Amino acid sequence: MSLEPFANEPVLELRRAAARAKLTTAMEKLELPLRVPVWIGDERREGEELVSTDPSAPERIVALAASATAEEAGAAVAAARAAFGGWAATPAADRAAALLRAAAWMRERRAALAALAVRECAKPWPEADADVCEAIDFLEFYARGAIELAAGAPLLQVPGERNELHYAPRGVCAVIAPWNFPLAIPMGMTAAALATGNTVVLKPAEQAPGCGLRVVEALRAGGVPAGAIALLPGGGDAGAALASHPDVATIAFTGSGAVGLELLRTAADVAPGARQLTRVVAEMGGKNCVIVDSDADLDEAIPAIIESAFAYAGQKCSAASRVLVHEAIHDAFAERLAGAVAGLQVGPADDFATDVPPVVEREAQERVRRYAQLAAEEGAVVTGTPADAGAGWYCTPVVATGLPADSAVLRDEIFGPLLAIETVRSVDEACDRIDALPVALTGGLFSRNPRTVQRVVARSPVGNLYVNRATTGAMVGRQPFGGNRLSGTGTKAGGHDYLLHFVEPRVVTENTVRHGLVV
Ligand SMILES: NC(=O)c1ccc[n+]([C@@H]2O[C@H](COP(=O)([O-])OP(=O)(O)OC[C@H]3O[C@@H](n4cnc5c(N)ncnc54)[C@H](O)[C@@H]3O)[C@@H](O)[C@H]2O)c1
């Protein structure tokens, strides 16, 4: 199969009225609530144990989902195990073709898929559109990568010996996904596992079962056999039951650090009779810092930092949550940032004018408000403009200053529209503070001095460092994404090495001296 080189799916130009009209028409046609089954092979069990609602208008039910029991988790793994041999033996090019057809299925429905992400997770339109594009990108990128990987890797050959290395799929992969990229992240992990010949049980986040259903529909419509991809909606208990099943060979997880660490412990506990070590691919949270040096161009830095901290209400794992500003420009920076925050429009996700949508659920709203309160007690806060009275899970954007070094606001991942500003005497002091953190996901630097840039690049522990731009918006193939330290297992989604985590290398060495080669 010869394919065009990979290119990112272009996002919509939402400044064009026609593009916006396509999306609003799709929204009008969206029939809710969706019914999301436990879907194992051709068996569907519908239920209403899980209710997913619209964070912008919580009385609107987006999806009614069954919640998988431990028995269903077991049945899903058993079905995936039974289908493994057939899917693993399917040529890589055929598996890739199924993924490419799934990408085409999503492309045809991209406005409707974006509308669903707006409703279910309060992604504003540009973010929702980018989420669909990223899901398509993962399918296209991993399809190509799996074909390349199927060729194996070259080895040193010497006379009288033939050496071959090929990559075999590992078995059943449990994919456990978060809600904040409700299409892209579950699709990315699932597509990587399937492309390399594994079978998958997908447990979408409890806040986004409707999007999880669309992921599985796309793959099955593309021709992935029913046995090779199961849908297991449910909460953390369903995820735990799935991950602890002894026949799960790989756990691909994206979510919070606490759950990721629990899954690493689960995997390390080898069940009696287990025939394989469970591998964990874990992408977790961070505490992302941006350094602003005294020579930074504030016309560039302020909008980029606003985008990094407040787009999607700060609910991206890559979102900026601390800015470390050189003391020489601190006051000017803080004043301009406060002005920019005051101009942010807080509102429903389906309003094209919205900058900051509501957070995903009531608990998230309470958590963000708790940290905002703490910031006000320990330091000083400047707040943006609150949302017009509405029932959604809105949080007013907050900028905090003057916090003590041991403040929880500077340590914890808050995952909301709250940004802390700190003063530093030098870029090196900023680097020291960043180096003291146990997490290392993304980071940013604004500086006009190439030597400063080099120094920070050399010292920065983060998985993705962004220089003179926003810290969010990693693109498949361009910015392979993932954290270091306690932020993740060091895998890079959307990068060339990612597929290696879903395979095991096998080497065959044949002595050809005595017999020669019979061809
Ligand atoms: N590094 C990355 O690439 C990346 C990307 C997106 C989100 N994140 C992180 O994800 C978090 C937000 O997502 P979230 O709130 O959905 O995270 P979460 O950890 O609460 O949930 C993630 C998934 O794990 C499941 N789960 C919960 N408890 C479980 C258990 N005991 N066993 C197995 N599964 C369990 C959930 O049901 C959900 O499907 C943030 O910390 C964010 O930084 C990281």
Coordinates of C-alpha atoms and ligand atoms in Angstrom, one line a residue:
M1 CA 0.0 0.0 0.0
S2 CA 1.5 3.3 -0.9
L3 CA 0.2 6.3 1.1
E4 CA 0.7 10.0 0.8
P5 CA 3.1 11.3 3.5
F6 CA 1.3 12.2 6.7
A7 CA -0.1 15.7 7.0
N8 CA -2.2 17.2 9.8
E9 CA -5.9 17.5 9.2
P10 CA -6.5 21.2 8.7
V11 CA -8.7 22.9 11.4
L12 CA -11.7 24.9 10.3
E13 CA -11.3 28.6 9.7
L14 CA -14.0 29.7 12.2
R15 CA -13.7 33.4 11.2
R16 CA -15.6 32.3 8.1
A17 CA -19.4 32.4 8.5
A18 CA -19.8 29.3 6.3
A19 CA -17.6 27.2 8.6
R20 CA -19.5 28.4 11.6
A21 CA -22.8 27.7 9.9
K22 CA -21.8 24.1 9.3
L23 CA -21.1 23.6 12.9
T24 CA -24.3 25.2 14.2
T25 CA -26.4 23.2 11.7
A26 CA -24.7 20.0 13.0
M27 CA -25.5 21.1 16.5
E28 CA -29.2 21.6 15.7
K29 CA -29.3 18.1 14.2
L30 CA -27.6 16.5 17.2
E31 CA -30.1 14.1 18.7
L32 CA -29.6 13.7 22.4
P33 CA -29.4 11.8 24.6
L34 CA -27.2 9.2 23.0
R35 CA -27.6 5.7 24.4
V36 CA -24.2 4.2 25.1
P37 CA -24.0 0.5 25.6
V38 CA -21.5 -1.9 27.1
W39 CA -20.5 -3.2 23.6
I40 CA -18.6 -6.5 23.5
G41 CA -18.4 -8.2 20.1
D42 CA -22.0 -8.0 18.7
E43 CA -23.6 -7.9 22.2
R44 CA -24.9 -4.5 23.3
R45 CA -26.3 -3.9 26.8
E46 CA -27.9 -0.6 27.2
G47 CA -28.4 1.0 30.6
E48 CA -28.9 4.4 32.3
E49 CA -26.5 3.9 35.3
L50 CA -24.2 6.7 34.0
V51 CA -25.7 10.0 33.0
S52 CA -23.5 12.4 31.1
T53 CA -24.7 16.0 31.1
D54 CA -23.8 19.3 29.4
P55 CA -21.4 21.3 31.7
S56 CA -22.8 24.6 30.1
A57 CA -26.4 23.6 30.9
P58 CA -26.3 20.6 33.3
E59 CA -30.0 19.9 33.0
R60 CA -29.4 18.8 29.4
I61 CA -28.6 15.0 29.3
V62 CA -26.1 14.3 26.6
A63 CA -25.7 10.5 27.0
L64 CA -27.3 7.7 29.0
A65 CA -24.8 5.0 29.4
A66 CA -24.6 1.5 30.9
S67 CA -21.9 1.2 33.5
A68 CA -19.9 -2.0 33.1
T69 CA -19.7 -4.5 35.9
A70 CA -16.6 -6.4 36.8
E71 CA -18.1 -9.4 35.0
E72 CA -18.5 -7.4 31.9
A73 CA -14.9 -6.2 32.1
G74 CA -13.9 -9.9 32.3
A75 CA -16.1 -10.8 29.3
A76 CA -14.7 -7.9 27.3
V77 CA -11.1 -9.0 27.9
A78 CA -12.1 -12.6 27.1
A79 CA -13.6 -11.5 23.8
A80 CA -10.6 -9.4 23.0
R81 CA -8.3 -12.3 23.8
A82 CA -10.3 -14.6 21.5
A83 CA -10.1 -12.1 18.7
F84 CA -6.3 -11.4 19.2
G85 CA -4.9 -14.2 17.0
G86 CA -7.0 -13.2 13.9
W87 CA -6.3 -9.5 14.2
A88 CA -2.6 -10.0 15.0
A89 CA -2.3 -12.2 11.9
T90 CA -4.0 -9.6 9.7
P91 CA -1.3 -7.9 7.6
A92 CA -0.2 -4.5 8.8
A93 CA -1.4 -2.9 5.6
D94 CA -4.9 -4.2 6.1
R95 CA -5.1 -3.1 9.7
A96 CA -3.8 0.3 8.5
A97 CA -6.5 0.4 5.8
A98 CA -9.2 -0.1 8.5
L99 CA -7.8 2.8 10.5
L100 CA -7.7 5.0 7.4
R101 CA -11.4 4.2 6.7
A102 CA -12.2 5.1 10.3
A103 CA -10.5 8.4 9.7
A104 CA -12.6 9.0 6.6
W105 CA -15.7 8.1 8.6
M106 CA -14.8 10.8 11.2
R107 CA -13.9 13.3 8.4
E108 CA -17.4 12.9 6.9
R109 CA -19.0 13.5 10.3
R110 CA -16.6 16.1 11.7
A111 CA -19.1 18.8 12.4
A112 CA -21.4 16.4 14.3
L113 CA -18.5 15.0 16.2
A114 CA -17.3 18.5 17.2
A115 CA -20.9 19.4 18.3
L116 CA -21.0 16.3 20.5
A117 CA -17.7 17.3 22.2
V118 CA -19.1 20.8 22.7
R119 CA -22.1 19.4 24.4
E120 CA -20.6 16.6 26.4
C121 CA -17.3 18.2 27.6
A122 CA -18.0 21.9 27.1
K123 CA -15.2 22.2 24.5
P124 CA -15.5 25.6 22.8
W125 CA -15.9 25.2 19.0
P126 CA -12.2 25.8 18.0
E127 CA -11.1 23.2 20.7
A128 CA -13.8 20.7 19.7
D129 CA -12.9 21.0 16.0
A130 CA -9.2 20.5 16.9
D131 CA -10.1 17.5 19.0
V132 CA -11.8 15.8 15.9
C133 CA -8.8 16.7 13.7
E134 CA -6.4 15.2 16.3
A135 CA -8.3 12.0 16.4
I136 CA -8.1 11.8 12.6
D137 CA -4.4 12.6 12.8
F138 CA -3.8 9.8 15.2
L139 CA -5.5 7.3 12.9
E140 CA -3.6 8.5 9.9
F141 CA -0.2 8.7 11.7
Y142 CA -0.3 5.4 13.4
A143 CA -1.6 3.6 10.3
R144 CA 1.5 4.7 8.5
G145 CA 3.8 4.0 11.5
A146 CA 2.5 0.5 11.8
I147 CA 3.3 -0.3 8.2
E148 CA 6.8 1.0 8.7
L149 CA 7.2 -1.0 11.9
A150 CA 6.1 -4.2 10.2
A151 CA 9.3 -4.2 8.2
G152 CA 11.2 -4.8 11.4
A153 CA 14.6 -3.3 12.1
P154 CA 17.9 -3.9 10.3
L155 CA 20.5 -6.0 12.1
L156 CA 24.1 -6.7 11.5
Q157 CA 24.5 -9.7 9.2
V158 CA 27.7 -11.8 9.1
P159 CA 28.4 -14.7 6.7
G160 CA 26.7 -17.9 7.8
E161 CA 24.0 -16.3 9.8
R162 CA 20.8 -14.6 9.2
N163 CA 19.4 -12.2 11.8
E164 CA 15.9 -10.8 11.7
L165 CA 14.0 -8.6 14.1
H166 CA 10.3 -8.1 13.9
Y167 CA 7.7 -6.5 16.2
A168 CA 4.8 -8.6 17.5
P169 CA 1.7 -7.2 19.1
R170 CA 1.5 -7.9 22.9
G171 CA -2.1 -9.0 23.3
V172 CA -5.1 -7.3 24.9
C173 CA -4.7 -3.6 25.5
A174 CA -6.9 -1.9 28.1
V175 CA -7.3 1.7 27.1
I176 CA -8.4 4.0 29.9
A177 CA -9.1 7.6 28.8
P178 CA -9.8 11.0 30.3
W179 CA -12.6 13.4 29.3
N180 CA -10.6 16.5 28.3
F181 CA -9.8 15.3 24.8
P182 CA -12.9 13.1 24.6
L183 CA -12.3 11.9 21.0
A184 CA -8.6 12.5 20.3
I185 CA -7.0 10.8 23.4
P186 CA -9.1 7.6 23.4
M187 CA -8.8 7.3 19.7
G188 CA -5.0 7.9 19.8
M189 CA -4.3 5.2 22.4
T190 CA -6.8 2.8 20.7
A191 CA -5.5 3.4 17.2
A192 CA -1.9 2.8 18.3
A193 CA -2.8 -0.5 19.9
L194 CA -4.9 -1.7 17.0
A195 CA -2.5 -0.6 14.3
T196 CA 0.2 -2.8 15.8
G197 CA -2.1 -5.8 16.0
N198 CA -3.4 -5.7 19.6
T199 CA -7.0 -6.0 20.4
V200 CA -8.5 -3.3 22.7
V201 CA -11.1 -2.8 25.4
L202 CA -11.8 0.9 25.7
K203 CA -13.0 2.4 29.0
P204 CA -13.8 6.1 28.2
A205 CA -14.1 8.6 31.0
E206 CA -17.4 8.6 32.9
Q207 CA -17.9 12.3 31.8
A208 CA -17.6 11.4 28.1
P209 CA -19.2 8.1 27.3
G210 CA -21.0 9.5 24.2
C211 CA -17.7 10.5 22.6
G212 CA -16.3 7.1 23.5
L213 CA -19.1 5.5 21.6
R214 CA -18.3 7.5 18.5
V215 CA -14.6 6.3 18.7
V216 CA -15.7 2.7 18.7
E217 CA -18.3 3.3 16.0
A218 CA -15.7 4.9 13.7
L219 CA -13.3 2.0 14.1
R220 CA -15.9 -0.6 13.5
A221 CA -17.3 1.3 10.5
G222 CA -13.7 1.3 9.2
G223 CA -13.6 -2.5 9.3
V224 CA -11.9 -3.3 12.7
P225 CA -13.6 -6.6 13.6
A226 CA -16.1 -6.4 16.4
G227 CA -14.0 -8.7 18.6
A228 CA -11.0 -6.5 18.3
I229 CA -12.5 -3.4 19.9
A230 CA -14.9 -3.4 22.8
L231 CA -16.5 -0.5 24.6
L232 CA -16.7 -0.5 28.4
P233 CA -18.4 2.6 29.7
G234 CA -18.2 3.1 33.4
G235 CA -16.4 4.9 36.3
G236 CA -13.2 4.2 38.0
D237 CA -14.3 0.8 39.3
A238 CA -14.9 -0.4 35.7
G239 CA -11.4 0.9 34.9
A240 CA -9.9 -0.9 37.9
A241 CA -11.6 -4.2 37.1
L242 CA -10.4 -4.0 33.5
A243 CA -6.8 -3.0 34.4
S244 CA -6.4 -5.7 37.0
H245 CA -7.5 -8.5 34.7
P246 CA -4.6 -11.0 34.3
D247 CA -5.1 -11.3 30.6
V248 CA -4.5 -7.6 30.0
A249 CA -1.0 -7.3 28.4
T250 CA -0.8 -3.5 28.1
I251 CA -2.6 -0.7 30.0
A252 CA -2.7 2.5 28.0
F253 CA -3.8 5.3 30.4
T254 CA -4.1 9.0 30.2
G255 CA -5.4 10.8 33.3
S256 CA -4.5 12.0 36.7
G257 CA -1.3 11.1 38.5
A258 CA -3.1 9.4 41.4
V259 CA -4.8 6.9 39.1
G260 CA -1.8 6.4 36.9
L261 CA 0.3 5.5 39.9
E262 CA -2.4 3.1 41.0
L263 CA -2.3 1.4 37.6
L264 CA 1.5 1.1 37.7
R265 CA 1.1 -0.7 41.1
T266 CA -1.6 -2.9 39.7
A267 CA 0.6 -3.9 36.8
A268 CA 3.6 -4.6 39.0
D269 CA 1.5 -7.1 41.0
V270 CA 2.0 -10.2 38.8
A271 CA -1.1 -12.4 39.3
P272 CA -0.4 -16.1 40.0
G273 CA -0.4 -18.0 36.8
A274 CA 0.2 -14.8 34.7
R275 CA 2.2 -15.4 31.6
Q276 CA 3.2 -11.9 30.8
L277 CA 4.3 -8.7 32.5
T278 CA 1.7 -6.0 32.1
R279 CA 3.2 -2.9 30.5
V280 CA 1.8 0.5 31.4
V281 CA 1.8 3.5 29.1
A282 CA 0.8 6.3 31.3
E283 CA 0.4 10.0 30.5
M284 CA -0.5 12.0 33.6
G285 CA -0.8 15.5 35.0
G286 CA 1.7 18.3 35.5
K287 CA 2.2 21.8 37.0
N288 CA 3.3 23.7 34.0
C289 CA 5.4 26.7 34.3
V290 CA 6.3 29.5 31.9
I291 CA 9.4 31.6 32.4
V292 CA 9.2 35.3 31.2
D293 CA 12.6 36.9 31.1
S294 CA 13.3 40.6 31.3
D295 CA 13.8 40.9 27.6
A296 CA 10.6 39.1 26.6
D297 CA 8.3 40.7 24.0
L298 CA 5.1 41.2 26.1
D299 CA 3.0 41.7 23.0
E300 CA 3.8 38.1 22.2
A301 CA 4.0 36.7 25.7
I302 CA 0.7 38.0 27.2
P303 CA -1.7 36.6 24.5
A304 CA 0.2 33.3 24.4
I305 CA 0.1 32.9 28.2
I306 CA -3.6 33.8 28.3
E307 CA -4.2 31.1 25.6
S308 CA -2.1 28.6 27.6
A309 CA -3.8 29.2 30.9
F310 CA -7.4 30.0 30.1
A311 CA -8.4 28.3 26.8
Y312 CA -10.7 25.4 27.6
A313 CA -10.8 26.9 31.2
G314 CA -7.3 25.6 31.9
Q315 CA -8.4 22.0 31.5
K316 CA -5.6 20.8 29.2
C317 CA -2.9 18.8 30.7
S318 CA -0.5 21.2 28.9
A319 CA -2.1 24.3 30.3
A320 CA 0.1 26.9 32.0
S321 CA -0.5 27.3 35.7
R322 CA 2.5 29.2 37.0
V323 CA 4.3 32.1 35.4
L324 CA 7.8 33.0 36.7
V325 CA 8.5 36.5 35.7
H326 CA 11.8 38.4 35.9
E327 CA 11.5 41.1 38.7
A328 CA 12.5 43.8 36.3
I329 CA 9.3 43.5 34.3
H330 CA 7.0 41.9 36.9
D331 CA 4.7 44.9 37.6
A332 CA 4.2 45.8 33.9
F333 CA 3.6 42.1 33.1
A334 CA 1.1 41.6 36.0
E335 CA -0.8 44.7 35.1
R336 CA -1.1 43.8 31.4
L337 CA -2.0 40.2 32.2
A338 CA -4.8 41.4 34.6
G339 CA -6.1 43.6 31.8
A340 CA -6.2 40.7 29.4
V341 CA -7.9 38.4 31.9
A342 CA -10.6 41.1 32.5
G343 CA -11.3 41.0 28.8
L344 CA -12.0 37.2 28.7
Q345 CA -15.5 36.2 28.0
V346 CA -16.8 33.4 30.3
G347 CA -19.8 31.7 28.7
P348 CA -21.3 28.5 27.2
A349 CA -19.2 26.4 25.0
D350 CA -21.5 26.6 22.0
D351 CA -21.1 30.4 21.9
F352 CA -18.4 31.3 19.3
A353 CA -17.6 34.4 21.4
T354 CA -16.7 32.4 24.5
D355 CA -13.1 32.4 25.7
V356 CA -13.5 30.5 28.9
P357 CA -16.2 27.8 29.1
P358 CA -17.5 26.1 32.2
V359 CA -15.4 23.4 33.8
V360 CA -16.5 19.8 33.3
E361 CA -18.5 19.1 36.5
R362 CA -19.6 20.3 39.9
E363 CA -16.7 18.7 41.7
A364 CA -14.3 20.5 39.4
Q365 CA -16.0 23.8 40.0
E366 CA -15.8 23.3 43.8
R367 CA -12.1 22.3 43.5
V368 CA -11.2 25.4 41.5
R369 CA -13.1 27.7 43.8
R370 CA -11.4 26.1 46.8
Y371 CA -8.0 26.9 45.3
A372 CA -9.1 30.4 44.3
Q373 CA -10.1 31.0 47.9
L374 CA -6.8 29.7 49.2
A375 CA -4.9 31.9 46.8
A376 CA -6.9 34.9 48.0
E377 CA -6.1 34.0 51.6
E378 CA -2.4 33.4 51.0
G379 CA -1.7 36.1 48.5
A380 CA -3.6 38.5 46.3
V381 CA -5.9 37.7 43.4
V382 CA -7.2 39.6 40.4
T383 CA -10.3 38.1 38.9
G384 CA -11.8 38.2 35.4
T385 CA -15.4 38.9 34.5
P386 CA -17.8 36.3 35.9
A387 CA -20.2 34.5 33.6
D388 CA -23.7 35.9 33.2
A389 CA -25.9 34.1 35.7
G390 CA -26.4 30.6 34.4
A391 CA -26.6 27.1 35.8
G392 CA -23.3 25.8 34.2
W393 CA -20.2 24.9 36.1
Y394 CA -18.6 28.3 35.5
C395 CA -15.4 29.5 37.2
T396 CA -14.3 33.1 37.0
P397 CA -10.7 33.3 35.7
V398 CA -8.2 34.1 38.5
V399 CA -4.7 35.4 38.5
A400 CA -2.9 35.0 41.9
T401 CA 0.2 36.8 43.0
G402 CA 2.3 37.0 46.2
L403 CA 1.8 33.3 47.2
P404 CA 4.2 31.7 49.7
A405 CA 6.7 29.3 48.2
D406 CA 5.0 26.3 49.9
S407 CA 1.5 27.2 48.8
A408 CA -0.6 24.3 47.5
V409 CA -1.7 26.6 44.7
L410 CA 1.9 26.5 43.4
R411 CA 2.2 22.7 43.9
D412 CA -1.1 21.0 42.9
E413 CA -2.6 20.5 39.5
I414 CA -5.7 22.6 39.8
F415 CA -7.1 22.0 36.3
G416 CA -9.1 25.2 36.0
P417 CA -8.8 28.8 35.0
L418 CA -6.3 29.9 37.8
L419 CA -2.9 31.2 37.0
A420 CA -0.2 32.1 39.6
I421 CA 2.4 34.7 38.9
E422 CA 5.8 34.6 40.8
T423 CA 8.7 37.0 40.7
V424 CA 12.2 35.7 40.1
R425 CA 15.6 37.4 40.2
S426 CA 16.9 35.5 37.2
V427 CA 16.1 32.8 34.7
D428 CA 18.3 30.4 36.6
E429 CA 16.2 31.0 39.8
A430 CA 13.1 30.1 37.7
C431 CA 14.8 27.0 36.4
D432 CA 15.7 26.0 40.0
R433 CA 12.1 26.3 41.1
I434 CA 10.9 24.2 38.1
D435 CA 13.6 21.6 38.7
A436 CA 12.3 21.3 42.3
L437 CA 8.9 20.0 41.0
P438 CA 8.3 16.3 40.9
V439 CA 6.2 16.6 37.7
A440 CA 7.5 17.7 34.2
L441 CA 4.9 17.8 31.5
T442 CA 5.1 21.1 29.6
G443 CA 6.9 24.3 30.0
G444 CA 7.3 27.7 28.3
L445 CA 9.9 30.3 27.9
F446 CA 9.7 33.9 26.6
S447 CA 13.1 35.4 25.9
R448 CA 14.8 37.2 23.0
N449 CA 18.2 36.0 23.8
P450 CA 19.3 32.8 22.1
R451 CA 21.8 32.1 24.8
T452 CA 19.1 32.2 27.4
V453 CA 17.0 29.9 25.3
Q454 CA 19.9 27.4 25.1
R455 CA 20.4 27.5 28.8
V456 CA 16.8 26.9 29.6
V457 CA 16.6 24.1 27.0
A458 CA 19.6 22.4 28.6
R459 CA 18.1 22.6 32.1
S460 CA 14.5 22.0 31.5
P461 CA 13.2 18.6 32.6
V462 CA 9.8 18.8 30.9
G463 CA 8.6 16.6 28.1
N464 CA 7.5 19.5 25.9
L465 CA 9.1 22.9 26.1
Y466 CA 7.7 25.7 24.1
V467 CA 9.8 28.8 23.3
N468 CA 8.1 32.1 22.5
R469 CA 4.7 30.5 22.0
A470 CA 1.8 29.0 23.9
T471 CA 2.4 25.8 25.8
T472 CA -0.7 24.1 24.4
G473 CA -1.8 22.7 21.0
A474 CA 0.7 20.0 20.3
M475 CA 0.2 18.6 16.8
V476 CA 0.6 14.9 15.9
G477 CA 3.9 14.3 14.1
R478 CA 5.1 17.9 14.9
Q479 CA 5.2 17.9 18.7
P480 CA 5.2 14.3 20.0
F481 CA 3.6 14.8 23.4
G482 CA 4.1 13.5 26.9
G483 CA 5.6 14.2 30.2
N484 CA 8.7 13.1 32.3
R485 CA 9.2 12.5 36.0
L486 CA 5.8 11.8 37.7
S487 CA 4.0 13.2 34.7
G488 CA 4.3 10.0 32.7
T489 CA 6.2 7.0 31.6
G490 CA 8.1 9.1 28.9
T491 CA 6.1 7.8 25.9
K492 CA 5.4 10.4 23.3
A493 CA 1.9 10.3 21.8
G494 CA 1.9 11.3 18.1
G495 CA 5.6 10.6 17.8
H496 CA 7.6 7.9 15.9
D497 CA 8.5 5.9 19.0
Y498 CA 5.0 5.7 20.4
L499 CA 4.0 2.4 18.6
L500 CA 7.0 0.6 20.2
H501 CA 5.2 0.6 23.5
F502 CA 2.5 -1.6 22.0
V503 CA 4.8 -4.3 20.6
E504 CA 7.4 -6.8 21.7
P505 CA 10.5 -7.3 19.6
R506 CA 11.4 -10.8 18.5
V507 CA 14.7 -11.8 17.1
V508 CA 15.3 -14.9 15.0
T509 CA 18.8 -16.0 14.2
E510 CA 19.4 -18.8 11.7
N511 CA 22.6 -20.7 11.1
T512 CA 22.9 -20.8 7.3
V513 CA 26.4 -22.4 7.1
R514 CA 25.6 -26.0 7.0
H515 CA 22.4 -26.0 4.9
G516 CA 22.5 -22.8 3.0
L517 CA 19.2 -21.2 2.3
V518 CA 16.4 -23.1 0.7
V519 CA 14.2 -20.7 -1.2
Ligands
LIG1 N1 -0.2 13.8 29.9 C1 -1.2 13.8 29.1 O1 -1.1 13.6 27.9 C2 -2.6 14.1 29.6 C3 -3.6 14.4 28.7 C4 -4.9 14.6 29.1 C5 -5.2 14.6 30.5 N2 -4.2 14.4 31.4 C6 -4.5 14.4 32.8 O2 -5.7 13.8 33.1 C7 -6.3 14.4 34.2 C8 -7.7 14.8 33.9 O3 -8.4 13.7 33.4 P1 -9.5 12.9 34.3 O4 -10.1 13.8 35.3 O5 -10.3 12.1 33.4 O6 -8.4 11.9 35.1 P2 -8.8 10.6 36.0 O7 -7.5 10.0 36.4 O8 -9.7 11.0 37.1 O9 -9.6 9.6 35.0 C9 -9.0 9.1 33.9 C10 -9.6 7.7 33.6 O10 -9.3 6.8 34.6 C11 -10.4 6.2 35.1 N3 -10.2 5.7 36.5 C12 -10.5 6.4 37.6 N4 -10.1 5.7 38.7 C13 -9.6 4.6 38.2 C14 -9.0 3.4 38.8 N5 -8.9 3.3 40.2 N6 -8.6 2.4 38.1 C15 -8.7 2.5 36.7 N7 -9.2 3.5 36.1 C16 -9.6 4.6 36.8 C17 -11.5 7.2 34.9 O11 -12.8 6.6 34.9 C18 -11.1 7.8 33.5 O12 -11.6 6.9 32.5 C19 -5.4 15.6 34.6 O13 -4.6 15.2 35.6 C20 -4.6 15.8 33.3 O14 -3.4 16.4 33.5 C21 -2.9 14.1 30.9

